[in-house]
PDB file of N, CA, C and O in Angstrom:
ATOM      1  N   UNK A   4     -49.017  23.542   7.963  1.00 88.00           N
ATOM      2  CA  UNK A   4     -49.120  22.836   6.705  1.00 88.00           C
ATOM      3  C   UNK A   4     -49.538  21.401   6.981  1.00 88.00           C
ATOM      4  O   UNK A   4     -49.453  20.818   8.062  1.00 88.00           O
ATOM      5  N   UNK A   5     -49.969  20.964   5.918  1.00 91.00           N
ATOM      6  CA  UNK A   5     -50.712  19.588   6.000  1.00 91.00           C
ATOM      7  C   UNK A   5     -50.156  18.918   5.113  1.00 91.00           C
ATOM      8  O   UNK A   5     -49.888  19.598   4.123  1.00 91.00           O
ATOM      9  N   UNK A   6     -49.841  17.768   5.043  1.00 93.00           N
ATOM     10  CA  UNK A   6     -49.216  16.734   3.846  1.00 93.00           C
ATOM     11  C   UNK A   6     -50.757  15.619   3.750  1.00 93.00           C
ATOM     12  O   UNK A   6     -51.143  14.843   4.624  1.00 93.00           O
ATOM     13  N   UNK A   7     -51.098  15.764   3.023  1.00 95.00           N
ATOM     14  CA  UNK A   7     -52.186  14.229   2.222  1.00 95.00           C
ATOM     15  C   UNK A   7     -50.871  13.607   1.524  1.00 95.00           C
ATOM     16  O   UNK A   7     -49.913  14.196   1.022  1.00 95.00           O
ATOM     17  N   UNK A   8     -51.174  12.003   1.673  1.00 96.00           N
ATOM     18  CA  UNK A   8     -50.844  11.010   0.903  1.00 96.00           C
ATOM     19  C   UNK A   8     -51.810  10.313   0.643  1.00 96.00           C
ATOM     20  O   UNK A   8     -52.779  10.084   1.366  1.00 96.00           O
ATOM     21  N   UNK A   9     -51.520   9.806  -0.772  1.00 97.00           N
ATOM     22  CA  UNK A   9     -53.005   8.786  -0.832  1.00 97.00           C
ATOM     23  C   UNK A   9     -52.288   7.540  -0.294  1.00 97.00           C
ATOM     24  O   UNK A   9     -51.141   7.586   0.150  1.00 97.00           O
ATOM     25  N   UNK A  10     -53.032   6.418  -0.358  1.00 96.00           N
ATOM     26  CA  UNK A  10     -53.058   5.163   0.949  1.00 96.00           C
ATOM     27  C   UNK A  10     -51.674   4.578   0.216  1.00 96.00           C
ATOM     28  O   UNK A  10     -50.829   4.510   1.109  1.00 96.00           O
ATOM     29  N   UNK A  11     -51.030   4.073  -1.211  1.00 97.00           N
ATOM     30  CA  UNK A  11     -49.774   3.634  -1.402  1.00 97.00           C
ATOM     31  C   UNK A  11     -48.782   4.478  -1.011  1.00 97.00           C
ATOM     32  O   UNK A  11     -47.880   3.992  -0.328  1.00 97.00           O
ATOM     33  N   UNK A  12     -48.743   5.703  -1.306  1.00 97.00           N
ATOM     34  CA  UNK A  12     -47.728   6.704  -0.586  1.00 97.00           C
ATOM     35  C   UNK A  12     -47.522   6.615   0.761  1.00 97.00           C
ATOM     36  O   UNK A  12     -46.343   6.644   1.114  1.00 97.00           O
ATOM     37  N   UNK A  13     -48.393   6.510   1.638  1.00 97.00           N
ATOM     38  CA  UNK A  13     -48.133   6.819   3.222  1.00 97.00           C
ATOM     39  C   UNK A  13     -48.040   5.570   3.519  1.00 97.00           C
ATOM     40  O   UNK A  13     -47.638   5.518   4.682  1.00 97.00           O
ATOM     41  N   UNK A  14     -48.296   3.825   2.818  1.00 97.00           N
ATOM     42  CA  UNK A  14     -47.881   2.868   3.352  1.00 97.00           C
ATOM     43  C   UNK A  14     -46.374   2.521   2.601  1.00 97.00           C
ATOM     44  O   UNK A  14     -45.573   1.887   3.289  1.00 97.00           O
ATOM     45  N   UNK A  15     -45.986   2.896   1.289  1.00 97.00           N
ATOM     46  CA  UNK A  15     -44.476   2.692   1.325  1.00 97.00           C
ATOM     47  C   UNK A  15     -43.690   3.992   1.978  1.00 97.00           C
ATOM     48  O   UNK A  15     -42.501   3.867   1.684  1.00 97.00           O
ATOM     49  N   UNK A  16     -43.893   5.135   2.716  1.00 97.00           N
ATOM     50  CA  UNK A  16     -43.384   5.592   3.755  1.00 97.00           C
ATOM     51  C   UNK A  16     -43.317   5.231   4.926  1.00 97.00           C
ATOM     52  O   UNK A  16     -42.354   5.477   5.652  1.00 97.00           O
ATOM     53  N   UNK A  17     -44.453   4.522   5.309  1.00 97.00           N
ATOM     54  CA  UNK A  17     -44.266   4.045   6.627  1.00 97.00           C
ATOM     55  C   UNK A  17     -42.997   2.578   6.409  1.00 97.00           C
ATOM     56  O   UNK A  17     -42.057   2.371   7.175  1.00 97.00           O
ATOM     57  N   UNK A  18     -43.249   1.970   5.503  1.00 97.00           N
ATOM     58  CA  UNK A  18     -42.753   0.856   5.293  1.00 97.00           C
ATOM     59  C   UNK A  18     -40.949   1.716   5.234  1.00 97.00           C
ATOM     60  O   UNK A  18     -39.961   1.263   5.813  1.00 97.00           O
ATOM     61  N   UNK A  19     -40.963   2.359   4.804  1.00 95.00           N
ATOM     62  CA  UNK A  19     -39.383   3.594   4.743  1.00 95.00           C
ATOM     63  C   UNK A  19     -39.143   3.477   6.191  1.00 95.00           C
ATOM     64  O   UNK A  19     -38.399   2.555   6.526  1.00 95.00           O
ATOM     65  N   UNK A  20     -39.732   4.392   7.311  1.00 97.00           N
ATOM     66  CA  UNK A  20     -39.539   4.946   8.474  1.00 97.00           C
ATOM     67  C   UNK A  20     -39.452   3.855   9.102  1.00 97.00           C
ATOM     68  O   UNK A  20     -38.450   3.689   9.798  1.00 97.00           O
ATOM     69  N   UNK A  21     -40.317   2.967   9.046  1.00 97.00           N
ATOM     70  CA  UNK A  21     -40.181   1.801  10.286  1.00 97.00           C
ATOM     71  C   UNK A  21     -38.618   0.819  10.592  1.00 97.00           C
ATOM     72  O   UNK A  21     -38.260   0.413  11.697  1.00 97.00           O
ATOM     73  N   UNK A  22     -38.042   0.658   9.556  1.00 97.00           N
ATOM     74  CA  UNK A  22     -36.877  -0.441   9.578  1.00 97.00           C
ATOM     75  C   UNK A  22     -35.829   0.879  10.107  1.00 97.00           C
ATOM     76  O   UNK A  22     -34.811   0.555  10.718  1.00 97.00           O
ATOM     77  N   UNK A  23     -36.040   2.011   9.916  1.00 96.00           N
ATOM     78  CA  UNK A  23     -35.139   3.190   9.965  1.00 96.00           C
ATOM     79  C   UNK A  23     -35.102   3.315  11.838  1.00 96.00           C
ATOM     80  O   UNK A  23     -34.149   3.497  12.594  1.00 96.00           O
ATOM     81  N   UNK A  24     -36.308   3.161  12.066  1.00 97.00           N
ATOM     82  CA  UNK A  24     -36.280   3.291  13.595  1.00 97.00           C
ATOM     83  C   UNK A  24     -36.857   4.471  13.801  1.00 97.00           C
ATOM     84  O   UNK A  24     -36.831   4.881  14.961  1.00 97.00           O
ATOM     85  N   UNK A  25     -37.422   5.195  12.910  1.00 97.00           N
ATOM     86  CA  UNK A  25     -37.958   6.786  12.734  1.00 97.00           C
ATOM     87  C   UNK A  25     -39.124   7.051  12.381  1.00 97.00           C
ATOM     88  O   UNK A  25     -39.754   6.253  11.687  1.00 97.00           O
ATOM     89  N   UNK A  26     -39.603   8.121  12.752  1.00 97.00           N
ATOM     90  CA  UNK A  26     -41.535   8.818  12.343  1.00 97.00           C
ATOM     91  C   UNK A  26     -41.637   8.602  10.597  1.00 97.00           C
ATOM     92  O   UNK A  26     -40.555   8.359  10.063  1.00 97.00           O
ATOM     93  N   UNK A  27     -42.316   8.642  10.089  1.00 96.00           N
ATOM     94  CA  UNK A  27     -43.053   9.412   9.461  1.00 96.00           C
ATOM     95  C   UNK A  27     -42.428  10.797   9.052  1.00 96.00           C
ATOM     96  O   UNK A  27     -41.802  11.190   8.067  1.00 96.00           O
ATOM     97  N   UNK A  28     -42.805  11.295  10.072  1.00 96.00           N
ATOM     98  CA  UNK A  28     -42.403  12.914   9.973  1.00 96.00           C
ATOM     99  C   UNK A  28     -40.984  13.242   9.697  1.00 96.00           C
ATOM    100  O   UNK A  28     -40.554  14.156   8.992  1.00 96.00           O
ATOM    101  N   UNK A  29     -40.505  12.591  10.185  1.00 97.00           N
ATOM    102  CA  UNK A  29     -39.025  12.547  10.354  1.00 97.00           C
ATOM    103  C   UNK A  29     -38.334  12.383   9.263  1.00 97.00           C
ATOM    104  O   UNK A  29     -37.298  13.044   9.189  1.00 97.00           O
ATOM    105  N   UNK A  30     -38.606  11.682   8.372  1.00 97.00           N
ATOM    106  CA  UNK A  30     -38.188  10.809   6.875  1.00 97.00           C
ATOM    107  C   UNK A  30     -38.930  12.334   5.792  1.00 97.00           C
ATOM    108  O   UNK A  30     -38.222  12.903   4.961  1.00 97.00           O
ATOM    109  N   UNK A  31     -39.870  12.597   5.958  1.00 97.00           N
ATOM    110  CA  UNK A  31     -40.592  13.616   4.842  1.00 97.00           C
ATOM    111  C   UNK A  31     -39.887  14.969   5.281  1.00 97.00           C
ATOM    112  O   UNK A  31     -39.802  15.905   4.486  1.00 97.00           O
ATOM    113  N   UNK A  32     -39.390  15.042   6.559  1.00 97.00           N
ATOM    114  CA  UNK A  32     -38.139  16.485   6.982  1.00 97.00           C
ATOM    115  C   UNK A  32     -37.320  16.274   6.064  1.00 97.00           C
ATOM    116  O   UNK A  32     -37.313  17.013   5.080  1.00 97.00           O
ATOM    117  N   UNK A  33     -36.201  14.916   6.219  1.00 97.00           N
ATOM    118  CA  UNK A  33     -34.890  14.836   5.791  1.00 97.00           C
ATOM    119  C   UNK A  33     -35.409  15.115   4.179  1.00 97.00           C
ATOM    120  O   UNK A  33     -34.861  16.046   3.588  1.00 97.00           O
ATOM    121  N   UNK A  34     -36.378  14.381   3.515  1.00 96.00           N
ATOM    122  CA  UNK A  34     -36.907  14.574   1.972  1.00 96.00           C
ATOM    123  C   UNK A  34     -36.456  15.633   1.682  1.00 96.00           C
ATOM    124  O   UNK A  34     -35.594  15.839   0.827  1.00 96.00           O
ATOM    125  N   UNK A  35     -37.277  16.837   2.728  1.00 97.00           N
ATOM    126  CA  UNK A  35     -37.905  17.863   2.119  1.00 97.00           C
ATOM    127  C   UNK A  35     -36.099  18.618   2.116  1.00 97.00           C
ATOM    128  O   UNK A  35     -35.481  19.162   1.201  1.00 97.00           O
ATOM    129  N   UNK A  36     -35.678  18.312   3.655  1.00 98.00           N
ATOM    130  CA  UNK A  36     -34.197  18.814   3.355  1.00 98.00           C
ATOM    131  C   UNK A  36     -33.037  18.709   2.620  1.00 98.00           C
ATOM    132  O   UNK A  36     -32.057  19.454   2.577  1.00 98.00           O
ATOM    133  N   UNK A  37     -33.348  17.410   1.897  1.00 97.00           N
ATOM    134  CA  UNK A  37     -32.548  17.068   0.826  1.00 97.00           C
ATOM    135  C   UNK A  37     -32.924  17.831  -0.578  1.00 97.00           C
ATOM    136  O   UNK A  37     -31.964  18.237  -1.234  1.00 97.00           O
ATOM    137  N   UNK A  38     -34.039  18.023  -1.010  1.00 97.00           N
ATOM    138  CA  UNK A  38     -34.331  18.788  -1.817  1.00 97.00           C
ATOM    139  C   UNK A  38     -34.061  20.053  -1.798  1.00 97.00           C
ATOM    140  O   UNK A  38     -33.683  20.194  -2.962  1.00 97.00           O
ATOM    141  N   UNK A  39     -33.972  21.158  -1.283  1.00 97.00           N
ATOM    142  CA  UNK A  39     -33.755  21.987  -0.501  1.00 97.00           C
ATOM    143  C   UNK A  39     -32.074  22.082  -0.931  1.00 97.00           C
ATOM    144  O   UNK A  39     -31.603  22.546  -1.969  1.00 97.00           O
ATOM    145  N   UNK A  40     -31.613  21.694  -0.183  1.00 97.00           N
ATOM    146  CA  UNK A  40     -29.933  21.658  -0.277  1.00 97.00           C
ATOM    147  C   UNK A  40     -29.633  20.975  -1.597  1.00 97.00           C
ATOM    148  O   UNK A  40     -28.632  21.225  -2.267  1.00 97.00           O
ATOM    149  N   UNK A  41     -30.786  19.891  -1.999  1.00 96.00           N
ATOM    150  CA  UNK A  41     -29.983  19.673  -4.255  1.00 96.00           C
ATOM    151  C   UNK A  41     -30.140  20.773  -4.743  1.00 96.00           C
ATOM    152  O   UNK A  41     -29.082  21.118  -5.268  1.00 96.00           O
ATOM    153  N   UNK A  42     -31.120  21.722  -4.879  1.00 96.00           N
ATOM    154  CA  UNK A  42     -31.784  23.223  -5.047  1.00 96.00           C
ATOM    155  C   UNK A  42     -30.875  24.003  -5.032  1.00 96.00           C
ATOM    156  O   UNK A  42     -30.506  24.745  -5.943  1.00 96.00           O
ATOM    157  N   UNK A  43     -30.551  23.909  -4.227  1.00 96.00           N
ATOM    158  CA  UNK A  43     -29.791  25.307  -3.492  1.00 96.00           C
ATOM    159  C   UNK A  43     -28.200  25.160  -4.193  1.00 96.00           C
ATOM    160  O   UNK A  43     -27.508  26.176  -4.263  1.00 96.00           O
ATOM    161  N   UNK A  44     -27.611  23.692  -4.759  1.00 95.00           N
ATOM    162  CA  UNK A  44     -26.271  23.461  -5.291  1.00 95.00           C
ATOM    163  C   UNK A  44     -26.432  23.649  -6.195  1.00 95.00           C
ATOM    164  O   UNK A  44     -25.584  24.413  -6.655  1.00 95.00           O
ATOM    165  N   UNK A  45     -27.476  23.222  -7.159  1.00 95.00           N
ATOM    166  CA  UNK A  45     -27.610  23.118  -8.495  1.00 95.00           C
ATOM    167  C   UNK A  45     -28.065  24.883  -8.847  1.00 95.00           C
ATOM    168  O   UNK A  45     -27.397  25.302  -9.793  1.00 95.00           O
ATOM    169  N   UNK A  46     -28.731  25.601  -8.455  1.00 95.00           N
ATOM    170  CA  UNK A  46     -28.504  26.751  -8.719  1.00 95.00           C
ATOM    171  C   UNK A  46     -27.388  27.361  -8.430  1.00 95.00           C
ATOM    172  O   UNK A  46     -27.149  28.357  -9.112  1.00 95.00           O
ATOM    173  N   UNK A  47     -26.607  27.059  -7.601  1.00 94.00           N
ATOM    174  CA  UNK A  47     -24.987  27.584  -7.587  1.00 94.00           C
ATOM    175  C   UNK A  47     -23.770  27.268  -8.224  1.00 94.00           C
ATOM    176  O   UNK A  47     -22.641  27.738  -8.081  1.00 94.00           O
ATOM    177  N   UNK A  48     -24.290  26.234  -9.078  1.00 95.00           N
ATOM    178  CA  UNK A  48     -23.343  25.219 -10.368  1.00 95.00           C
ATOM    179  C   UNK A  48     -23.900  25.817 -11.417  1.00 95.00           C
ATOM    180  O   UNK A  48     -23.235  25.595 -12.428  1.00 95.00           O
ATOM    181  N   UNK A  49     -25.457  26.922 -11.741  1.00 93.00           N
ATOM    182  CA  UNK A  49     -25.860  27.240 -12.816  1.00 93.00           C
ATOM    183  C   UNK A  49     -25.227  28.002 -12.604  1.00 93.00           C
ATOM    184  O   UNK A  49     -24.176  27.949 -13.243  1.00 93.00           O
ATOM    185  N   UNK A  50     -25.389  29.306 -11.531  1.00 94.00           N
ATOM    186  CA  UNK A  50     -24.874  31.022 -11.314  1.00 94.00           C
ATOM    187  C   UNK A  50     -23.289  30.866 -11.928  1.00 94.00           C
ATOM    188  O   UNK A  50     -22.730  31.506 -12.819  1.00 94.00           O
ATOM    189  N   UNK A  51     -22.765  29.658 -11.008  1.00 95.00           N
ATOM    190  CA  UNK A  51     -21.350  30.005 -11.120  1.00 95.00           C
ATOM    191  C   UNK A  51     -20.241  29.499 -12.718  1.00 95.00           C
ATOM    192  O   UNK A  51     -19.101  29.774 -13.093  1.00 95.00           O
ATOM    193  N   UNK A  52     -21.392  28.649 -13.252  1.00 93.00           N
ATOM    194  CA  UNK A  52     -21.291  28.187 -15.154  1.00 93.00           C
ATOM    195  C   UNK A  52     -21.480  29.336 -15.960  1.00 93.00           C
ATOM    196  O   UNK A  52     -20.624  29.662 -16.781  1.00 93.00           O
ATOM    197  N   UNK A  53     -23.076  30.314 -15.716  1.00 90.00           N
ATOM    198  CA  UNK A  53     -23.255  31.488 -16.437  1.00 90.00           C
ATOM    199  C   UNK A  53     -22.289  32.396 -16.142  1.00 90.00           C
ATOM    200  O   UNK A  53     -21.977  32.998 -17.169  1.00 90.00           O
ATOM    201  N   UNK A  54     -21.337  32.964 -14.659  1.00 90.00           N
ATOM    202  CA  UNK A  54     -20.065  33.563 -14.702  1.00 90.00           C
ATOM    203  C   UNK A  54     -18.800  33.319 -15.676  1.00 90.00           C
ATOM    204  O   UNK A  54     -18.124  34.081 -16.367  1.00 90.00           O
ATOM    205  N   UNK A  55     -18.770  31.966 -15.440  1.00 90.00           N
ATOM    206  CA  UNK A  55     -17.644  31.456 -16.277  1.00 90.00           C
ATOM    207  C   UNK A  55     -17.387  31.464 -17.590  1.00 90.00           C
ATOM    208  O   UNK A  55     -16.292  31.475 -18.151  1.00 90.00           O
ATOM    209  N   UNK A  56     -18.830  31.456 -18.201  1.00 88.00           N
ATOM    210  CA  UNK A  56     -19.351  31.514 -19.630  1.00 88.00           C
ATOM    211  C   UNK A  56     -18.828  32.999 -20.019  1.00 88.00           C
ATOM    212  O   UNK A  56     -18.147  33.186 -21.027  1.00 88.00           O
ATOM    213  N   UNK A  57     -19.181  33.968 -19.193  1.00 86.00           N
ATOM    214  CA  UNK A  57     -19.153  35.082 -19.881  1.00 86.00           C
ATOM    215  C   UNK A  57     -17.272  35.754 -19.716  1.00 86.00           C
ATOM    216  O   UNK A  57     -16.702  36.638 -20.356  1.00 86.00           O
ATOM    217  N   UNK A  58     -16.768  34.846 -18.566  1.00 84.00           N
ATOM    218  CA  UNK A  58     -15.377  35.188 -18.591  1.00 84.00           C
ATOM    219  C   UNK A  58     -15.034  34.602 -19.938  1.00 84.00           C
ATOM    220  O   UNK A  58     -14.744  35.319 -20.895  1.00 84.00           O
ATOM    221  N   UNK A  59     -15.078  33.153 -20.000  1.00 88.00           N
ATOM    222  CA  UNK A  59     -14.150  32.402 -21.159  1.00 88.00           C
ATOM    223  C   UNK A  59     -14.700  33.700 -22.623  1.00 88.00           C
ATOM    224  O   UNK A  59     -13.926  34.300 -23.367  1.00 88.00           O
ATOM    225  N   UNK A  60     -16.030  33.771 -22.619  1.00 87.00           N
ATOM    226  CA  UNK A  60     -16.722  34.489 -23.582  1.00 87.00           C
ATOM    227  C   UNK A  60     -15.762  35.839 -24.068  1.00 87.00           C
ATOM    228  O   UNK A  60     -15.587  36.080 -25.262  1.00 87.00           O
ATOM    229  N   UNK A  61     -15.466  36.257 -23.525  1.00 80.00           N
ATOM    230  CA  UNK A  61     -14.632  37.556 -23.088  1.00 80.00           C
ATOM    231  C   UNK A  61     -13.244  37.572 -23.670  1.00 80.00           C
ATOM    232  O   UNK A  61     -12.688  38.316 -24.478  1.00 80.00           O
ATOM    233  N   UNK A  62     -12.878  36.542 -23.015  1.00 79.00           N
ATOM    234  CA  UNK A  62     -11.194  35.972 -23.146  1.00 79.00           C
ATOM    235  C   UNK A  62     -11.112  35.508 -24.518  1.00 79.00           C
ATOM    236  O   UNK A  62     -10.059  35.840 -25.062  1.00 79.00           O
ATOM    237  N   UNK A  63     -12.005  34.760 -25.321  1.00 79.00           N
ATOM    238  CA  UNK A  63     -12.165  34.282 -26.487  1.00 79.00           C
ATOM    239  C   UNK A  63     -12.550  35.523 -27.775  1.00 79.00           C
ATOM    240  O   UNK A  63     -12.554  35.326 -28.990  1.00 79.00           O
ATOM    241  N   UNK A  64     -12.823  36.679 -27.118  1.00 82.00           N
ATOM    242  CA  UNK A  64     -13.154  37.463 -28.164  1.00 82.00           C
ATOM    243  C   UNK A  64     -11.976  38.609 -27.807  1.00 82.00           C
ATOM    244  O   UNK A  64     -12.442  39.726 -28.032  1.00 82.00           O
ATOM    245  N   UNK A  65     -10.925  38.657 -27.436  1.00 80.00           N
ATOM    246  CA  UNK A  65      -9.681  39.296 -27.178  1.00 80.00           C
ATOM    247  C   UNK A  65      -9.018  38.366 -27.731  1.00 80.00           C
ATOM    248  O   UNK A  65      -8.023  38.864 -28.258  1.00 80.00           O
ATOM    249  N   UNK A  66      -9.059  37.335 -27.871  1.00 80.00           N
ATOM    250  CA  UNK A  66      -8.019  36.368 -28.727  1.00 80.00           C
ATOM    251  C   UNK A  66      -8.134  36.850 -29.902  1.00 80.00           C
ATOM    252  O   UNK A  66      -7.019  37.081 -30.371  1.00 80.00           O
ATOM    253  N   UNK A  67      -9.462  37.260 -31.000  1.00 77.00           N
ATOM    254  CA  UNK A  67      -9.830  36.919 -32.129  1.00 77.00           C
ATOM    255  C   UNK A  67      -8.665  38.092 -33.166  1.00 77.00           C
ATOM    256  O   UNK A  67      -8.708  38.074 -34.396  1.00 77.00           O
TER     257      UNK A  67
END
């Protein structure tokens, strides 16, 4: 895979990586891994809301 940046993107990344002590590459990993793992929670806060929904859902129509 190939990443293009146009010329402001890849100079406020470099301007990122450099004070960090780190690549380039290195900084657009952690990105990509942070996204990745918000992804991966936030669909498991939806799955585990739509479970809950249909318990309370349930429990609320045995009350009625």
């Amino acid at each position: 895979m190939n990443l293009r940046l146009d010329g402001e993107r890849a100079e406020a990344l470099k301007k990122q990586a450099e004070p960090e002590g780190r690549s380039m590459h290195a900084v657009v990993l952690r990105a990509v891994d942070d996204h990745l793992a918000r992804n991966a929670r936030e669909a498991m806060v939806r799955e585990t809301a739509k479970k809950e929904a249909v318990k309370r859902r349930e429990l609320m129509e045995r009350l009625e």
